[in-house]
């Protein structure tokens, strides 16, 4: 499980909503519940308890931790890992394989954060978080703050 600083960072920016809402900044818009959970089983009218939201959050962060570690050639320290898990939790892991599938979205696997981390350029990796501060094609203040917090944790 990622460290407490990483858990706190994700929770600070995701906020927990127990009634599903339509995230209109996503492209396409997506129904979201809990700590930023999406998926085919989440739709208008979905309601979760706090216990379910917290349990799914812990399961999801563990899945992202495994996925992030699988992509790291250079083993991250605990704060680097926590920052990269927060980042991946927000943007997704992205596609796999040598060729981008049609309609696939870029994510952590395609990020400069990962490339620079794996090259051992930790300062460059931290700076690269800032490249992912747009939603709906526009720079978003909340994403800019989140990326700065992730970069700061990564360098801690």
PDB file of C-alpha atoms in Angstrom:
ATOM      1  CA  UNK A   1       0.000   0.000   0.000  1.00  0.00           C
ATOM      2  CA  UNK A   2       1.322   3.450  -0.828  1.00  0.00           C
ATOM      3  CA  UNK A   3       2.345   5.634   2.075  1.00  0.00           C
ATOM      4  CA  UNK A   4       0.059   7.897   4.096  1.00  0.00           C
ATOM      5  CA  UNK A   5       1.238  11.011   2.248  1.00  0.00           C
ATOM      6  CA  UNK A   6       0.135   9.495  -1.056  1.00  0.00           C
ATOM      7  CA  UNK A   7      -3.248   8.420   0.311  1.00  0.00           C
ATOM      8  CA  UNK A   8      -3.813  11.897   1.754  1.00  0.00           C
ATOM      9  CA  UNK A   9      -2.820  13.564  -1.523  1.00  0.00           C
ATOM     10  CA  UNK A  10      -5.245  11.490  -3.594  1.00  0.00           C
ATOM     11  CA  UNK A  11      -8.083  12.017  -1.129  1.00  0.00           C
ATOM     12  CA  UNK A  12      -7.438  15.753  -0.968  1.00  0.00           C
ATOM     13  CA  UNK A  13      -7.936  16.160  -4.706  1.00  0.00           C
ATOM     14  CA  UNK A  14     -10.513  13.459  -5.441  1.00  0.00           C
ATOM     15  CA  UNK A  15     -13.011  14.264  -2.678  1.00  0.00           C
ATOM     16  CA  UNK A  16     -15.523  11.572  -1.814  1.00  0.00           C
ATOM     17  CA  UNK A  17     -19.008  11.775  -3.302  1.00  0.00           C
ATOM     18  CA  UNK A  18     -21.418   9.040  -2.270  1.00  0.00           C
ATOM     19  CA  UNK A  19     -23.997   9.880  -4.954  1.00  0.00           C
ATOM     20  CA  UNK A  20     -22.820   9.485  -8.552  1.00  0.00           C
ATOM     21  CA  UNK A  21     -22.293  12.702 -10.497  1.00  0.00           C
ATOM     22  CA  UNK A  22     -21.541  13.320 -14.148  1.00  0.00           C
ATOM     23  CA  UNK A  23     -17.948  14.513 -14.542  1.00  0.00           C
ATOM     24  CA  UNK A  24     -18.404  16.868 -17.477  1.00  0.00           C
ATOM     25  CA  UNK A  25     -14.695  17.713 -17.705  1.00  0.00           C
ATOM     26  CA  UNK A  26     -13.926  14.150 -18.724  1.00  0.00           C
ATOM     27  CA  UNK A  27     -13.925  13.483 -22.460  1.00  0.00           C
ATOM     28  CA  UNK A  28     -16.431  11.956 -22.874  1.00  0.00           C
ATOM     29  CA  UNK A  29     -18.282  12.856 -19.647  1.00  0.00           C
ATOM     30  CA  UNK A  30     -18.368   9.950 -17.211  1.00  0.00           C
ATOM     31  CA  UNK A  31     -20.430   9.032 -14.159  1.00  0.00           C
ATOM     32  CA  UNK A  32     -18.252   9.095 -11.044  1.00  0.00           C
ATOM     33  CA  UNK A  33     -18.779   8.044  -7.412  1.00  0.00           C
ATOM     34  CA  UNK A  34     -16.723   7.528  -4.270  1.00  0.00           C
ATOM     35  CA  UNK A  35     -13.114   8.664  -4.471  1.00  0.00           C
ATOM     36  CA  UNK A  36     -13.229   9.287  -8.236  1.00  0.00           C
ATOM     37  CA  UNK A  37     -14.383   5.820  -9.279  1.00  0.00           C
ATOM     38  CA  UNK A  38     -15.736   5.293 -12.784  1.00  0.00           C
ATOM     39  CA  UNK A  39     -16.772   2.239 -14.752  1.00  0.00           C
ATOM     40  CA  UNK A  40     -19.658   0.498 -16.471  1.00  0.00           C
ATOM     41  CA  UNK A  41     -21.405  -0.274 -13.167  1.00  0.00           C
ATOM     42  CA  UNK A  42     -21.452   3.411 -12.150  1.00  0.00           C
ATOM     43  CA  UNK A  43     -24.324   5.354 -13.610  1.00  0.00           C
ATOM     44  CA  UNK A  44     -26.876   7.986 -12.745  1.00  0.00           C
ATOM     45  CA  UNK A  45     -28.508   7.060  -9.448  1.00  0.00           C
ATOM     46  CA  UNK A  46     -25.579   5.026  -8.110  1.00  0.00           C
ATOM     47  CA  UNK A  47     -25.243   5.519  -4.351  1.00  0.00           C
ATOM     48  CA  UNK A  48     -22.443   4.111  -2.202  1.00  0.00           C
ATOM     49  CA  UNK A  49     -21.900   3.984   1.535  1.00  0.00           C
ATOM     50  CA  UNK A  50     -18.763   5.564   2.956  1.00  0.00           C
ATOM     51  CA  UNK A  51     -17.520   2.068   3.831  1.00  0.00           C
ATOM     52  CA  UNK A  52     -17.873   0.924   0.221  1.00  0.00           C
ATOM     53  CA  UNK A  53     -16.201   4.076  -1.129  1.00  0.00           C
ATOM     54  CA  UNK A  54     -13.263   3.592   1.241  1.00  0.00           C
ATOM     55  CA  UNK A  55     -12.922  -0.130   0.462  1.00  0.00           C
ATOM     56  CA  UNK A  56     -12.979   0.441  -3.301  1.00  0.00           C
ATOM     57  CA  UNK A  57     -10.476   3.286  -2.879  1.00  0.00           C
ATOM     58  CA  UNK A  58      -8.000   1.018  -1.080  1.00  0.00           C
ATOM     59  CA  UNK A  59      -8.449  -1.719  -3.687  1.00  0.00           C
ATOM     60  CA  UNK A  60      -7.998   0.739  -6.553  1.00  0.00           C
ATOM     61  CA  UNK A  61      -4.881   2.360  -5.092  1.00  0.00           C
ATOM     62  CA  UNK A  62      -3.361  -1.101  -4.583  1.00  0.00           C
ATOM     63  CA  UNK A  63      -4.090  -1.942  -8.245  1.00  0.00           C
ATOM     64  CA  UNK A  64      -2.499   1.305  -9.402  1.00  0.00           C
ATOM     65  CA  UNK A  65       0.508   0.691  -7.170  1.00  0.00           C
ATOM     66  CA  UNK A  66       1.106  -2.712  -8.794  1.00  0.00           C
ATOM     67  CA  UNK A  67       0.628  -1.255 -12.275  1.00  0.00           C
ATOM     68  CA  UNK A  68       2.966   1.698 -11.648  1.00  0.00           C
ATOM     69  CA  UNK A  69       5.657  -0.573 -10.188  1.00  0.00           C
ATOM     70  CA  UNK A  70       5.382  -2.860 -13.221  1.00  0.00           C
ATOM     71  CA  UNK A  71       6.299   0.086 -15.480  1.00  0.00           C
ATOM     72  CA  UNK A  72       9.236   1.302 -13.381  1.00  0.00           C
ATOM     73  CA  UNK A  73      12.660   0.133 -14.549  1.00  0.00           C
ATOM     74  CA  UNK A  74      14.209   2.275 -11.828  1.00  0.00           C
ATOM     75  CA  UNK A  75      12.727   1.321  -8.463  1.00  0.00           C
ATOM     76  CA  UNK A  76      11.029   4.358  -6.905  1.00  0.00           C
ATOM     77  CA  UNK A  77      11.415   5.361  -3.294  1.00  0.00           C
ATOM     78  CA  UNK A  78       8.193   5.431  -1.274  1.00  0.00           C
ATOM     79  CA  UNK A  79       7.404   9.102  -1.984  1.00  0.00           C
ATOM     80  CA  UNK A  80       8.164   8.776  -5.697  1.00  0.00           C
ATOM     81  CA  UNK A  81       5.864   5.760  -5.813  1.00  0.00           C
ATOM     82  CA  UNK A  82       3.098   7.551  -3.913  1.00  0.00           C
ATOM     83  CA  UNK A  83       3.293  10.563  -6.241  1.00  0.00           C
ATOM     84  CA  UNK A  84       3.232   8.403  -9.364  1.00  0.00           C
ATOM     85  CA  UNK A  85       0.287   6.362  -8.043  1.00  0.00           C
ATOM     86  CA  UNK A  86      -1.646   9.577  -7.377  1.00  0.00           C
ATOM     87  CA  UNK A  87      -0.822  10.725 -10.904  1.00  0.00           C
ATOM     88  CA  UNK A  88      -1.862   7.411 -12.490  1.00  0.00           C
ATOM     89  CA  UNK A  89      -5.011   7.260 -10.338  1.00  0.00           C
ATOM     90  CA  UNK A  90      -6.041  10.570 -11.884  1.00  0.00           C
ATOM     91  CA  UNK A  91      -4.995  10.109 -15.537  1.00  0.00           C
ATOM     92  CA  UNK A  92      -5.153   6.330 -15.905  1.00  0.00           C
ATOM     93  CA  UNK A  93      -2.456   3.913 -16.976  1.00  0.00           C
ATOM     94  CA  UNK A  94      -2.870   4.443 -20.717  1.00  0.00           C
ATOM     95  CA  UNK A  95      -2.526   1.876 -23.454  1.00  0.00           C
ATOM     96  CA  UNK A  96      -0.091  -0.997 -23.817  1.00  0.00           C
ATOM     97  CA  UNK A  97       1.815  -2.396 -26.762  1.00  0.00           C
ATOM     98  CA  UNK A  98       4.046  -0.989 -29.456  1.00  0.00           C
ATOM     99  CA  UNK A  99       1.312   0.728 -31.441  1.00  0.00           C
ATOM    100  CA  UNK A 100      -1.408   2.995 -30.067  1.00  0.00           C
ATOM    101  CA  UNK A 101      -4.809   1.372 -30.544  1.00  0.00           C
ATOM    102  CA  UNK A 102      -7.507   3.434 -32.181  1.00  0.00           C
ATOM    103  CA  UNK A 103      -9.329   5.631 -29.656  1.00  0.00           C
ATOM    104  CA  UNK A 104      -6.867   4.726 -26.913  1.00  0.00           C
ATOM    105  CA  UNK A 105      -5.985   7.413 -24.389  1.00  0.00           C
ATOM    106  CA  UNK A 106      -2.512   8.271 -23.266  1.00  0.00           C
ATOM    107  CA  UNK A 107      -1.831   7.847 -19.576  1.00  0.00           C
ATOM    108  CA  UNK A 108       0.925   7.039 -17.128  1.00  0.00           C
ATOM    109  CA  UNK A 109       2.638   4.548 -19.470  1.00  0.00           C
ATOM    110  CA  UNK A 110       2.998   7.274 -22.123  1.00  0.00           C
ATOM    111  CA  UNK A 111       3.984  10.050 -19.723  1.00  0.00           C
ATOM    112  CA  UNK A 112       7.215  11.978 -19.632  1.00  0.00           C
ATOM    113  CA  UNK A 113       7.053  11.472 -15.862  1.00  0.00           C
ATOM    114  CA  UNK A 114       7.615   7.730 -16.339  1.00  0.00           C
ATOM    115  CA  UNK A 115      10.190   8.139 -19.129  1.00  0.00           C
ATOM    116  CA  UNK A 116      12.288  10.546 -17.080  1.00  0.00           C
ATOM    117  CA  UNK A 117      11.924   8.495 -13.907  1.00  0.00           C
ATOM    118  CA  UNK A 118      13.123   5.385 -15.729  1.00  0.00           C
ATOM    119  CA  UNK A 119      16.068   7.386 -17.109  1.00  0.00           C
ATOM    120  CA  UNK A 120      17.032   8.342 -13.548  1.00  0.00           C
ATOM    121  CA  UNK A 121      16.212  12.006 -14.204  1.00  0.00           C
ATOM    122  CA  UNK A 122      14.225  12.608 -11.050  1.00  0.00           C
ATOM    123  CA  UNK A 123      14.233  16.400 -11.299  1.00  0.00           C
ATOM    124  CA  UNK A 124      12.982  16.138 -14.887  1.00  0.00           C
ATOM    125  CA  UNK A 125      10.336  13.615 -13.864  1.00  0.00           C
ATOM    126  CA  UNK A 126       9.083  15.957 -11.148  1.00  0.00           C
ATOM    127  CA  UNK A 127       8.899  18.836 -13.641  1.00  0.00           C
ATOM    128  CA  UNK A 128       6.962  16.647 -16.094  1.00  0.00           C
ATOM    129  CA  UNK A 129       3.975  16.278 -13.754  1.00  0.00           C
ATOM    130  CA  UNK A 130       3.044  19.852 -14.721  1.00  0.00           C
ATOM    131  CA  UNK A 131       2.495  18.788 -18.351  1.00  0.00           C
ATOM    132  CA  UNK A 132      -0.742  17.050 -17.327  1.00  0.00           C
ATOM    133  CA  UNK A 133      -2.793  19.983 -16.038  1.00  0.00           C
ATOM    134  CA  UNK A 134      -5.558  20.134 -18.658  1.00  0.00           C
ATOM    135  CA  UNK A 135      -9.097  18.782 -18.766  1.00  0.00           C
ATOM    136  CA  UNK A 136     -11.525  19.472 -21.554  1.00  0.00           C
ATOM    137  CA  UNK A 137      -8.614  21.021 -23.482  1.00  0.00           C
ATOM    138  CA  UNK A 138      -8.107  23.784 -20.905  1.00  0.00           C
ATOM    139  CA  UNK A 139      -5.639  24.341 -18.094  1.00  0.00           C
ATOM    140  CA  UNK A 140      -7.427  23.703 -14.796  1.00  0.00           C
ATOM    141  CA  UNK A 141      -6.307  25.332 -11.558  1.00  0.00           C
ATOM    142  CA  UNK A 142      -7.161  22.212  -9.544  1.00  0.00           C
ATOM    143  CA  UNK A 143      -5.043  20.013 -11.794  1.00  0.00           C
ATOM    144  CA  UNK A 144      -2.202  22.532 -11.682  1.00  0.00           C
ATOM    145  CA  UNK A 145      -2.304  22.400  -7.859  1.00  0.00           C
ATOM    146  CA  UNK A 146      -2.511  18.601  -7.854  1.00  0.00           C
ATOM    147  CA  UNK A 147       0.460  18.239 -10.207  1.00  0.00           C
ATOM    148  CA  UNK A 148       2.509  20.633  -8.062  1.00  0.00           C
ATOM    149  CA  UNK A 149       1.641  18.595  -4.951  1.00  0.00           C
ATOM    150  CA  UNK A 150       2.543  15.333  -6.739  1.00  0.00           C
ATOM    151  CA  UNK A 151       5.855  16.796  -7.914  1.00  0.00           C
ATOM    152  CA  UNK A 152       6.679  18.049  -4.421  1.00  0.00           C
ATOM    153  CA  UNK A 153       5.925  14.622  -2.923  1.00  0.00           C
ATOM    154  CA  UNK A 154       7.948  12.916  -5.666  1.00  0.00           C
ATOM    155  CA  UNK A 155      11.004  15.026  -4.738  1.00  0.00           C
ATOM    156  CA  UNK A 156      10.564  14.512  -0.963  1.00  0.00           C
TER     157      UNK A 156
END
